[in-house]
Coordinates of C-alpha atoms in Angstrom, one line a residue:
M109 CA -15.2 -9.7 12.3
A110 CA -13.4 -7.2 14.8
A111 CA -9.7 -7.4 14.7
P112 CA -8.2 -9.4 17.9
E113 CA -6.2 -7.2 20.0
P114 CA -2.7 -6.9 19.3
D115 CA 0.2 -8.0 21.2
R116 CA 2.1 -4.6 21.9
S117 CA 5.5 -6.9 22.5
V118 CA 5.5 -8.0 19.1
W119 CA 6.6 -7.0 15.8
V120 CA 4.8 -7.8 13.1
P121 CA 5.2 -7.8 9.0
A122 CA 2.9 -5.5 7.0
Y123 CA 3.1 -3.9 4.1
V124 CA 1.8 -0.9 2.2
G125 CA 1.3 0.4 -1.3
L126 CA 1.4 3.9 -2.0
G127 CA 0.6 5.9 -5.1
S128 CA -0.1 9.6 -6.7
N129 CA -0.7 11.4 -9.7
L130 CA -0.9 14.8 -8.8
G131 CA 1.4 17.6 -7.7
D132 CA 5.0 16.6 -7.2
S133 CA 4.3 12.5 -7.1
R134 CA 7.9 11.3 -6.6
V135 CA 8.4 14.1 -3.5
L136 CA 5.3 12.9 -2.3
L137 CA 5.9 9.1 -2.0
A138 CA 9.7 10.3 -0.7
R139 CA 7.6 12.6 2.3
A140 CA 4.9 9.6 2.8
L141 CA 7.9 6.7 3.4
E142 CA 9.9 9.4 5.3
A143 CA 6.5 9.9 8.0
I144 CA 5.7 6.4 8.0
A145 CA 9.1 5.4 9.0
A146 CA 8.2 8.0 11.7
F147 CA 5.1 6.3 13.5
P148 CA 5.3 5.4 16.8
D149 CA 5.6 1.3 17.6
T150 CA 6.8 1.2 13.5
R151 CA 10.0 0.9 11.3
C152 CA 10.0 0.9 7.7
V153 CA 12.3 -1.5 6.8
I154 CA 12.6 -1.7 3.0
A155 CA 10.8 0.1 0.3
S156 CA 10.8 -0.7 -3.6
A157 CA 11.4 1.4 -6.8
V158 CA 9.3 3.8 -8.0
Y159 CA 7.4 2.7 -10.6
R160 CA 4.9 4.6 -13.3
S161 CA 1.8 3.1 -14.5
V162 CA -1.1 3.9 -16.1
P163 CA -4.8 4.4 -14.1
F164 CA -6.6 1.9 -13.0
G165 CA -10.2 2.2 -13.2
P166 CA -13.0 4.1 -15.5
V167 CA -11.4 7.7 -14.9
E168 CA -9.6 9.5 -17.4
Q169 CA -6.5 10.6 -15.8
G170 CA -2.7 10.9 -16.0
S171 CA -0.6 7.9 -15.2
F172 CA 0.7 7.2 -11.6
V173 CA 3.7 6.9 -9.6
N174 CA 4.0 4.0 -7.5
A175 CA 5.9 2.0 -4.5
A176 CA 5.8 -0.2 -1.3
A177 CA 7.0 -0.2 2.0
G178 CA 7.5 -3.2 3.9
L179 CA 7.2 -2.2 7.5
L180 CA 8.1 -4.3 11.4
T181 CA 5.1 -2.6 13.4
R182 CA 3.2 -3.2 16.7
L183 CA 0.2 -1.3 15.6
S184 CA -3.0 -2.7 15.1
P185 CA -4.2 -2.9 11.2
P186 CA -7.0 0.0 12.8
D187 CA -4.5 1.9 14.4
L188 CA -2.1 1.7 11.3
L189 CA -4.6 2.3 9.0
N190 CA -5.9 5.9 11.1
R191 CA -2.2 6.7 10.6
L192 CA -2.3 6.2 7.3
R193 CA -5.2 8.3 6.5
S194 CA -4.1 10.8 9.0
L195 CA -0.9 10.9 6.6
E196 CA -2.6 11.6 3.5
R197 CA -4.6 14.1 4.9
A198 CA -1.5 15.6 6.0
L199 CA 0.0 15.2 2.4
G200 CA -2.9 17.4 0.9
R201 CA -5.4 14.3 0.1
A202 CA -8.5 15.8 -0.3
E203 CA -11.5 13.8 1.8
A204 CA -14.1 13.8 -1.3
R205 CA -12.7 12.3 -4.6
V206 CA -13.9 10.4 -7.4
R207 CA -13.4 6.4 -6.4
W208 CA -10.4 5.4 -8.9
G209 CA -9.3 9.2 -9.8
P210 CA -7.2 11.1 -9.0
R211 CA -5.3 11.5 -6.3
E212 CA -2.3 13.8 -4.4
I213 CA -1.6 10.5 -2.1
D214 CA -3.0 7.2 -1.7
L215 CA -1.7 5.1 1.2
D216 CA -3.2 1.5 1.0
L217 CA -2.6 -1.5 3.9
L218 CA -2.0 -4.0 1.9
V219 CA -1.1 -7.1 4.5
H220 CA -0.8 -6.9 8.0
G221 CA 1.1 -10.2 9.7
E222 CA -1.6 -13.1 8.9
T223 CA -4.6 -10.8 9.4
R224 CA -8.0 -11.9 7.5
L225 CA -10.1 -8.9 8.3
S226 CA -13.7 -7.6 6.9
T227 CA -14.7 -4.4 8.0
E228 CA -16.4 -1.5 6.6
A229 CA -13.4 0.6 7.3
L230 CA -10.2 -2.2 5.9
N231 CA -10.0 -5.5 4.5
L232 CA -6.9 -7.6 5.1
P233 CA -5.1 -8.6 3.2
H234 CA -6.5 -5.7 0.5
P235 CA -9.1 -7.4 -1.9
G236 CA -7.2 -6.0 -5.0
I237 CA -3.9 -7.1 -5.1
P238 CA -3.6 -10.0 -7.3
E239 CA -4.7 -7.8 -10.7
R240 CA -3.3 -5.0 -9.5
D241 CA 0.5 -4.4 -11.2
F242 CA 1.3 -1.5 -9.9
V243 CA 0.9 -3.2 -6.3
L244 CA 2.7 -6.7 -7.4
Y245 CA 5.5 -5.1 -9.1
P246 CA 6.9 -2.8 -6.2
L247 CA 5.5 -5.4 -3.9
R248 CA 8.0 -8.1 -5.3
D249 CA 11.4 -5.8 -5.7
I250 CA 10.5 -5.8 -1.6
A251 CA 9.2 -9.4 -1.1
P252 CA 9.1 -11.7 -3.4
Q253 CA 8.7 -15.0 -1.5
L254 CA 5.5 -13.1 0.8
R255 CA 2.5 -15.4 0.9
I256 CA -0.3 -13.4 1.3
P257 CA -2.9 -15.1 3.5
G258 CA -5.7 -16.7 1.1
M259 CA -4.2 -15.3 -2.3
G260 CA -0.6 -16.7 -3.0
V261 CA 3.2 -15.8 -3.4
V262 CA 4.0 -12.4 -4.2
A263 CA 6.0 -13.4 -7.4
D264 CA 3.7 -15.8 -8.3
L265 CA 0.9 -13.6 -8.6
A266 CA 2.9 -10.9 -9.8
A267 CA 4.3 -14.1 -12.8
H268 CA 0.6 -13.7 -14.1
V269 CA -1.0 -10.0 -13.7
S270 CA -1.2 -8.0 -16.9
N271 CA 1.6 -5.5 -17.3
R272 CA -0.7 -2.8 -18.3
G273 CA 2.5 -0.5 -18.9
I274 CA 4.4 -0.4 -16.1
E275 CA 7.5 0.9 -16.4
R276 CA 10.2 0.9 -13.8
L277 CA 11.8 4.3 -12.9
D278 CA 14.6 4.0 -10.7

């Protein structure tokens, strides 16, 4: 199902998950937040604290540093995703990588207003939200009452997810 053409006069709330476990991860997250704030037709309204988390998935690797950002945007979901992917490349993310493996930067579009979308390139809301502490804890910092379409309220989801050792760094 294709996303409807956005009304470019309307600002839509969107949320992005940020993660890194290669290089200077905290610096990479800060650079990503700064660059997202400079996207056209987009305002970075709030960012969460930074967290350290154990890797998710079967690949042996070092801990991740994670955060979340709350945006207001007039970009469509595909346009915002394309900008996030371009930013990942600009910050050094390699094209070829192991699924759930180490990475310089990972920028996931989690929620875009009330949009529900399932395409080869993009699923909204992000289907992994309910089981990921490294997404829900930072998201709870900035939007505890956010109702994620088809999933529930962030604070409730965070209260029921397993804490796999996530640690707030600031």
